[in-house]
Amino acid sequence: MATYISILRGINVSGKKLIKMDALKAMYEQLGFQNAITYVQSGNVVFSSEIEDSKELEQLIKTKIKEVFDFEVPIIVLTKDELTEIVANNPFSKDATKDKEFLHFTFLAAQPENINVEDIASKKQEGEDIAFSDKVIYLYCPLGYGNTKLSTNFLESQLKVEATTRNYNTTTALLKLALIK
């Protein structure tokens, strides 16, 4: 049985697409997933499953959310190994001049076909930094994520893939939960 991390986009934001975490956990259990643990209210779930295909898991969860809560949300499912690699490869986390409070991970649902690095980088504000990989975009936003132009919506529109963003603390907490399973 493998350990997975699912990251839902856009739930419990501004009173929309509300899902209580105990109801989300119960829904995962209804799907036959084991050891489901939710983390904070933004739709992060660490769980175990015998299913070995992340895309199949994403589809099962999307379908069940539509059935149970009557709305759709983008979902990204990562393996424990994928998240370990993503966190380890963050080019900004080892830079002592960068405060981890301002590090963010924008997780991508698929590898973008085209990345116009210059167009995206042209939106950086003072002190910001960005780095690209296949499954994630690493962001450093010293003015705060709420103030950056490198938002999830902007990156989705540029890359033509679904995405969702988590801060450094949430991402590393999810990894810790996955590693103890």
PDB file of C-alpha atoms in Angstrom:
ATOM      1  CA  MET A   1       0.000   0.000   0.000  1.00  0.00           C
ATOM      2  CA  ALA A   2       1.449   3.357  -1.064  1.00  0.00           C
ATOM      3  CA  THR A   3       1.204   6.715   0.692  1.00  0.00           C
ATOM      4  CA  TYR A   4      -0.162   9.681  -1.259  1.00  0.00           C
ATOM      5  CA  ILE A   5      -0.698  13.364  -0.698  1.00  0.00           C
ATOM      6  CA  SER A   6      -3.724  14.989  -2.312  1.00  0.00           C
ATOM      7  CA  ILE A   7      -3.938  18.750  -2.623  1.00  0.00           C
ATOM      8  CA  LEU A   8      -7.317  20.271  -3.455  1.00  0.00           C
ATOM      9  CA  ARG A   9      -7.557  23.720  -4.972  1.00  0.00           C
ATOM     10  CA  GLY A  10     -10.036  26.363  -3.997  1.00  0.00           C
ATOM     11  CA  ILE A  11     -11.995  24.849  -1.128  1.00  0.00           C
ATOM     12  CA  ASN A  12     -12.937  26.814   1.980  1.00  0.00           C
ATOM     13  CA  VAL A  13     -11.855  30.098   0.411  1.00  0.00           C
ATOM     14  CA  SER A  14     -14.025  33.183   0.997  1.00  0.00           C
ATOM     15  CA  GLY A  15     -16.940  31.034   2.136  1.00  0.00           C
ATOM     16  CA  LYS A  16     -17.091  29.096  -1.143  1.00  0.00           C
ATOM     17  CA  LYS A  17     -16.830  25.380  -1.877  1.00  0.00           C
ATOM     18  CA  LEU A  18     -17.014  24.535   1.793  1.00  0.00           C
ATOM     19  CA  ILE A  19     -15.873  21.124   2.971  1.00  0.00           C
ATOM     20  CA  LYS A  20     -15.367  20.310   6.630  1.00  0.00           C
ATOM     21  CA  MET A  21     -12.226  18.272   7.131  1.00  0.00           C
ATOM     22  CA  ASP A  22     -14.009  15.487   9.008  1.00  0.00           C
ATOM     23  CA  ALA A  23     -16.411  15.133   6.044  1.00  0.00           C
ATOM     24  CA  LEU A  24     -13.475  15.099   3.630  1.00  0.00           C
ATOM     25  CA  LYS A  25     -11.728  12.419   5.667  1.00  0.00           C
ATOM     26  CA  ALA A  26     -14.936  10.350   5.759  1.00  0.00           C
ATOM     27  CA  MET A  27     -15.255  10.684   1.982  1.00  0.00           C
ATOM     28  CA  TYR A  28     -11.701   9.343   1.508  1.00  0.00           C
ATOM     29  CA  GLU A  29     -12.568   6.409   3.747  1.00  0.00           C
ATOM     30  CA  GLN A  30     -15.698   5.770   1.641  1.00  0.00           C
ATOM     31  CA  LEU A  31     -13.379   5.471  -1.359  1.00  0.00           C
ATOM     32  CA  GLY A  32     -11.537   2.679   0.449  1.00  0.00           C
ATOM     33  CA  PHE A  33      -8.451   4.763   1.224  1.00  0.00           C
ATOM     34  CA  GLN A  34      -6.762   4.086   4.532  1.00  0.00           C
ATOM     35  CA  ASN A  35      -5.004   6.195   7.166  1.00  0.00           C
ATOM     36  CA  ALA A  36      -6.526   9.437   5.860  1.00  0.00           C
ATOM     37  CA  ILE A  37      -5.237  12.501   7.698  1.00  0.00           C
ATOM     38  CA  THR A  38      -6.313  16.026   6.798  1.00  0.00           C
ATOM     39  CA  TYR A  39      -4.039  18.988   7.339  1.00  0.00           C
ATOM     40  CA  VAL A  40      -5.382  22.531   7.752  1.00  0.00           C
ATOM     41  CA  GLN A  41      -8.641  23.650   6.179  1.00  0.00           C
ATOM     42  CA  SER A  42      -7.400  24.134   2.610  1.00  0.00           C
ATOM     43  CA  GLY A  43      -7.865  20.574   1.400  1.00  0.00           C
ATOM     44  CA  ASN A  44      -4.704  18.627   2.085  1.00  0.00           C
ATOM     45  CA  VAL A  45      -5.062  14.903   2.723  1.00  0.00           C
ATOM     46  CA  VAL A  46      -2.385  12.280   3.318  1.00  0.00           C
ATOM     47  CA  PHE A  47      -3.708   8.771   2.742  1.00  0.00           C
ATOM     48  CA  SER A  48      -2.806   5.235   1.728  1.00  0.00           C
ATOM     49  CA  SER A  49      -4.171   3.277  -1.200  1.00  0.00           C
ATOM     50  CA  GLU A  50      -3.505   0.105  -3.106  1.00  0.00           C
ATOM     51  CA  ILE A  51      -4.152   1.990  -6.351  1.00  0.00           C
ATOM     52  CA  GLU A  52      -0.805   2.821  -7.928  1.00  0.00           C
ATOM     53  CA  ASP A  53      -1.848   5.447 -10.490  1.00  0.00           C
ATOM     54  CA  SER A  54      -1.952   9.048  -9.227  1.00  0.00           C
ATOM     55  CA  LYS A  55      -4.138  10.174 -12.137  1.00  0.00           C
ATOM     56  CA  GLU A  56      -6.658   7.424 -11.385  1.00  0.00           C
ATOM     57  CA  LEU A  57      -6.730   8.541  -7.746  1.00  0.00           C
ATOM     58  CA  GLU A  58      -7.268  12.158  -8.817  1.00  0.00           C
ATOM     59  CA  GLN A  59     -10.232  11.139 -10.948  1.00  0.00           C
ATOM     60  CA  LEU A  60     -11.775   8.981  -8.211  1.00  0.00           C
ATOM     61  CA  ILE A  61     -11.496  11.838  -5.691  1.00  0.00           C
ATOM     62  CA  LYS A  62     -12.866  14.442  -8.162  1.00  0.00           C
ATOM     63  CA  THR A  63     -15.833  12.233  -8.986  1.00  0.00           C
ATOM     64  CA  LYS A  64     -16.600  11.536  -5.321  1.00  0.00           C
ATOM     65  CA  ILE A  65     -16.353  15.244  -4.373  1.00  0.00           C
ATOM     66  CA  LYS A  66     -18.830  16.064  -7.143  1.00  0.00           C
ATOM     67  CA  GLU A  67     -21.148  13.300  -5.894  1.00  0.00           C
ATOM     68  CA  VAL A  68     -20.912  14.160  -2.175  1.00  0.00           C
ATOM     69  CA  PHE A  69     -20.456  17.948  -2.168  1.00  0.00           C
ATOM     70  CA  ASP A  70     -21.958  18.844  -5.579  1.00  0.00           C
ATOM     71  CA  PHE A  71     -19.070  20.900  -6.949  1.00  0.00           C
ATOM     72  CA  GLU A  72     -15.821  20.305  -8.786  1.00  0.00           C
ATOM     73  CA  VAL A  73     -12.325  21.196  -7.682  1.00  0.00           C
ATOM     74  CA  PRO A  74      -8.922  20.608  -9.208  1.00  0.00           C
ATOM     75  CA  ILE A  75      -6.931  17.950  -7.355  1.00  0.00           C
ATOM     76  CA  ILE A  76      -3.278  17.024  -7.534  1.00  0.00           C
ATOM     77  CA  VAL A  77      -2.118  13.706  -6.085  1.00  0.00           C
ATOM     78  CA  LEU A  78       1.551  13.130  -5.362  1.00  0.00           C
ATOM     79  CA  THR A  79       3.382  10.088  -4.108  1.00  0.00           C
ATOM     80  CA  LYS A  80       5.442  10.346  -0.959  1.00  0.00           C
ATOM     81  CA  ASP A  81       8.589  10.014  -3.096  1.00  0.00           C
ATOM     82  CA  GLU A  82       7.487  12.777  -5.455  1.00  0.00           C
ATOM     83  CA  LEU A  83       6.860  15.182  -2.587  1.00  0.00           C
ATOM     84  CA  THR A  84      10.176  14.232  -0.975  1.00  0.00           C
ATOM     85  CA  GLU A  85      11.969  15.065  -4.225  1.00  0.00           C
ATOM     86  CA  ILE A  86      10.045  18.321  -4.696  1.00  0.00           C
ATOM     87  CA  VAL A  87      10.932  19.555  -1.207  1.00  0.00           C
ATOM     88  CA  ALA A  88      14.563  18.421  -1.489  1.00  0.00           C
ATOM     89  CA  ASN A  89      15.005  20.167  -4.841  1.00  0.00           C
ATOM     90  CA  ASN A  90      13.693  23.564  -3.745  1.00  0.00           C
ATOM     91  CA  PRO A  91      16.486  25.868  -4.949  1.00  0.00           C
ATOM     92  CA  PHE A  92      15.571  28.581  -2.449  1.00  0.00           C
ATOM     93  CA  SER A  93      15.283  26.616   0.808  1.00  0.00           C
ATOM     94  CA  LYS A  94      19.047  26.311   1.277  1.00  0.00           C
ATOM     95  CA  ASP A  95      19.690  29.992   0.581  1.00  0.00           C
ATOM     96  CA  ALA A  96      20.279  31.627   3.981  1.00  0.00           C
ATOM     97  CA  THR A  97      19.275  35.012   2.534  1.00  0.00           C
ATOM     98  CA  LYS A  98      15.755  33.766   1.791  1.00  0.00           C
ATOM     99  CA  ASP A  99      13.260  33.552   4.652  1.00  0.00           C
ATOM    100  CA  LYS A 100      11.338  30.249   4.424  1.00  0.00           C
ATOM    101  CA  GLU A 101       8.189  32.121   5.464  1.00  0.00           C
ATOM    102  CA  PHE A 102       8.066  33.493   1.909  1.00  0.00           C
ATOM    103  CA  LEU A 103       8.729  30.233   0.025  1.00  0.00           C
ATOM    104  CA  HIS A 104       5.856  28.682  -1.929  1.00  0.00           C
ATOM    105  CA  PHE A 105       5.305  25.635  -4.116  1.00  0.00           C
ATOM    106  CA  THR A 106       2.909  25.846  -7.050  1.00  0.00           C
ATOM    107  CA  PHE A 107       2.075  22.216  -7.818  1.00  0.00           C
ATOM    108  CA  LEU A 108       1.224  21.408 -11.431  1.00  0.00           C
ATOM    109  CA  ALA A 109      -1.390  18.835 -12.481  1.00  0.00           C
ATOM    110  CA  ALA A 110       0.630  18.055 -15.613  1.00  0.00           C
ATOM    111  CA  GLN A 111       3.923  18.986 -17.170  1.00  0.00           C
ATOM    112  CA  PRO A 112       3.369  22.131 -19.251  1.00  0.00           C
ATOM    113  CA  GLU A 113       4.004  21.789 -22.965  1.00  0.00           C
ATOM    114  CA  ASN A 114       5.436  25.282 -23.241  1.00  0.00           C
ATOM    115  CA  ILE A 115       6.957  27.484 -20.577  1.00  0.00           C
ATOM    116  CA  ASN A 116       7.708  31.002 -21.693  1.00  0.00           C
ATOM    117  CA  VAL A 117      10.176  31.675 -18.895  1.00  0.00           C
ATOM    118  CA  GLU A 118      10.837  35.265 -19.991  1.00  0.00           C
ATOM    119  CA  ASP A 119       7.141  36.250 -20.042  1.00  0.00           C
ATOM    120  CA  ILE A 120       6.503  34.696 -16.650  1.00  0.00           C
ATOM    121  CA  ALA A 121       9.695  36.070 -15.097  1.00  0.00           C
ATOM    122  CA  SER A 122       8.820  39.547 -16.374  1.00  0.00           C
ATOM    123  CA  LYS A 123       6.009  39.619 -13.762  1.00  0.00           C
ATOM    124  CA  LYS A 124       8.442  39.232 -10.864  1.00  0.00           C
ATOM    125  CA  GLN A 125       8.407  42.062  -8.375  1.00  0.00           C
ATOM    126  CA  GLU A 126      11.297  43.361  -6.322  1.00  0.00           C
ATOM    127  CA  GLY A 127      13.095  40.557  -4.501  1.00  0.00           C
ATOM    128  CA  GLU A 128      10.960  37.779  -5.972  1.00  0.00           C
ATOM    129  CA  ASP A 129      12.433  34.650  -7.460  1.00  0.00           C
ATOM    130  CA  ILE A 130      10.997  31.778  -9.479  1.00  0.00           C
ATOM    131  CA  ALA A 131      12.311  28.387 -10.594  1.00  0.00           C
ATOM    132  CA  PHE A 132      10.640  25.770 -12.784  1.00  0.00           C
ATOM    133  CA  SER A 133      10.576  21.975 -12.705  1.00  0.00           C
ATOM    134  CA  ASP A 134       8.305  19.347 -14.246  1.00  0.00           C
ATOM    135  CA  LYS A 135       5.840  19.049 -11.352  1.00  0.00           C
ATOM    136  CA  VAL A 136       6.224  22.303  -9.433  1.00  0.00           C
ATOM    137  CA  ILE A 137       7.137  25.943  -9.667  1.00  0.00           C
ATOM    138  CA  TYR A 138       9.183  27.226  -6.759  1.00  0.00           C
ATOM    139  CA  LEU A 139       8.413  30.776  -5.678  1.00  0.00           C
ATOM    140  CA  TYR A 140      10.055  33.220  -3.332  1.00  0.00           C
ATOM    141  CA  CYS A 141       7.719  36.132  -2.569  1.00  0.00           C
ATOM    142  CA  PRO A 142       9.246  38.399   0.103  1.00  0.00           C
ATOM    143  CA  LEU A 143       6.364  40.892  -0.174  1.00  0.00           C
ATOM    144  CA  GLY A 144       3.919  38.063   0.591  1.00  0.00           C
ATOM    145  CA  TYR A 145       2.135  35.619  -1.674  1.00  0.00           C
ATOM    146  CA  GLY A 146      -0.995  37.774  -1.605  1.00  0.00           C
ATOM    147  CA  ASN A 147       0.974  40.574  -3.262  1.00  0.00           C
ATOM    148  CA  THR A 148       2.727  38.654  -6.026  1.00  0.00           C
ATOM    149  CA  LYS A 149       1.713  38.743  -9.670  1.00  0.00           C
ATOM    150  CA  LEU A 150       3.006  35.152  -9.907  1.00  0.00           C
ATOM    151  CA  SER A 151      -0.284  33.818  -8.551  1.00  0.00           C
ATOM    152  CA  THR A 152      -1.776  30.418  -9.211  1.00  0.00           C
ATOM    153  CA  ASN A 153      -4.320  31.946 -11.605  1.00  0.00           C
ATOM    154  CA  PHE A 154      -1.578  33.734 -13.560  1.00  0.00           C
ATOM    155  CA  LEU A 155       0.612  30.613 -13.751  1.00  0.00           C
ATOM    156  CA  GLU A 156      -2.326  28.443 -14.836  1.00  0.00           C
ATOM    157  CA  SER A 157      -3.179  30.888 -17.619  1.00  0.00           C
ATOM    158  CA  GLN A 158       0.422  30.996 -18.816  1.00  0.00           C
ATOM    159  CA  LEU A 159       1.130  27.267 -18.576  1.00  0.00           C
ATOM    160  CA  LYS A 160      -2.309  25.934 -19.580  1.00  0.00           C
ATOM    161  CA  VAL A 161      -2.349  23.393 -16.727  1.00  0.00           C
ATOM    162  CA  GLU A 162      -4.252  23.224 -13.440  1.00  0.00           C
ATOM    163  CA  ALA A 163      -2.193  24.193 -10.416  1.00  0.00           C
ATOM    164  CA  THR A 164      -2.446  24.918  -6.720  1.00  0.00           C
ATOM    165  CA  THR A 165      -0.051  26.643  -4.352  1.00  0.00           C
ATOM    166  CA  ARG A 166       1.030  25.813  -0.812  1.00  0.00           C
ATOM    167  CA  ASN A 167       3.500  27.595   1.430  1.00  0.00           C
ATOM    168  CA  TYR A 168       6.707  26.045   2.692  1.00  0.00           C
ATOM    169  CA  ASN A 169       5.364  25.209   6.151  1.00  0.00           C
ATOM    170  CA  THR A 170       2.289  23.416   4.827  1.00  0.00           C
ATOM    171  CA  THR A 171       4.293  21.521   2.205  1.00  0.00           C
ATOM    172  CA  THR A 172       6.924  20.315   4.661  1.00  0.00           C
ATOM    173  CA  ALA A 173       4.228  19.415   7.222  1.00  0.00           C
ATOM    174  CA  LEU A 174       2.493  17.275   4.586  1.00  0.00           C
ATOM    175  CA  LEU A 175       5.780  15.567   3.817  1.00  0.00           C
ATOM    176  CA  LYS A 176       6.353  14.826   7.521  1.00  0.00           C
ATOM    177  CA  LEU A 177       2.860  13.310   7.776  1.00  0.00           C
ATOM    178  CA  ALA A 178       3.522  11.179   4.687  1.00  0.00           C
ATOM    179  CA  LEU A 179       6.871   9.966   5.995  1.00  0.00           C
ATOM    180  CA  ILE A 180       5.434   8.688   9.281  1.00  0.00           C
ATOM    181  CA  LYS A 181       2.943   6.446   7.455  1.00  0.00           C
TER     182      LYS A 181
END
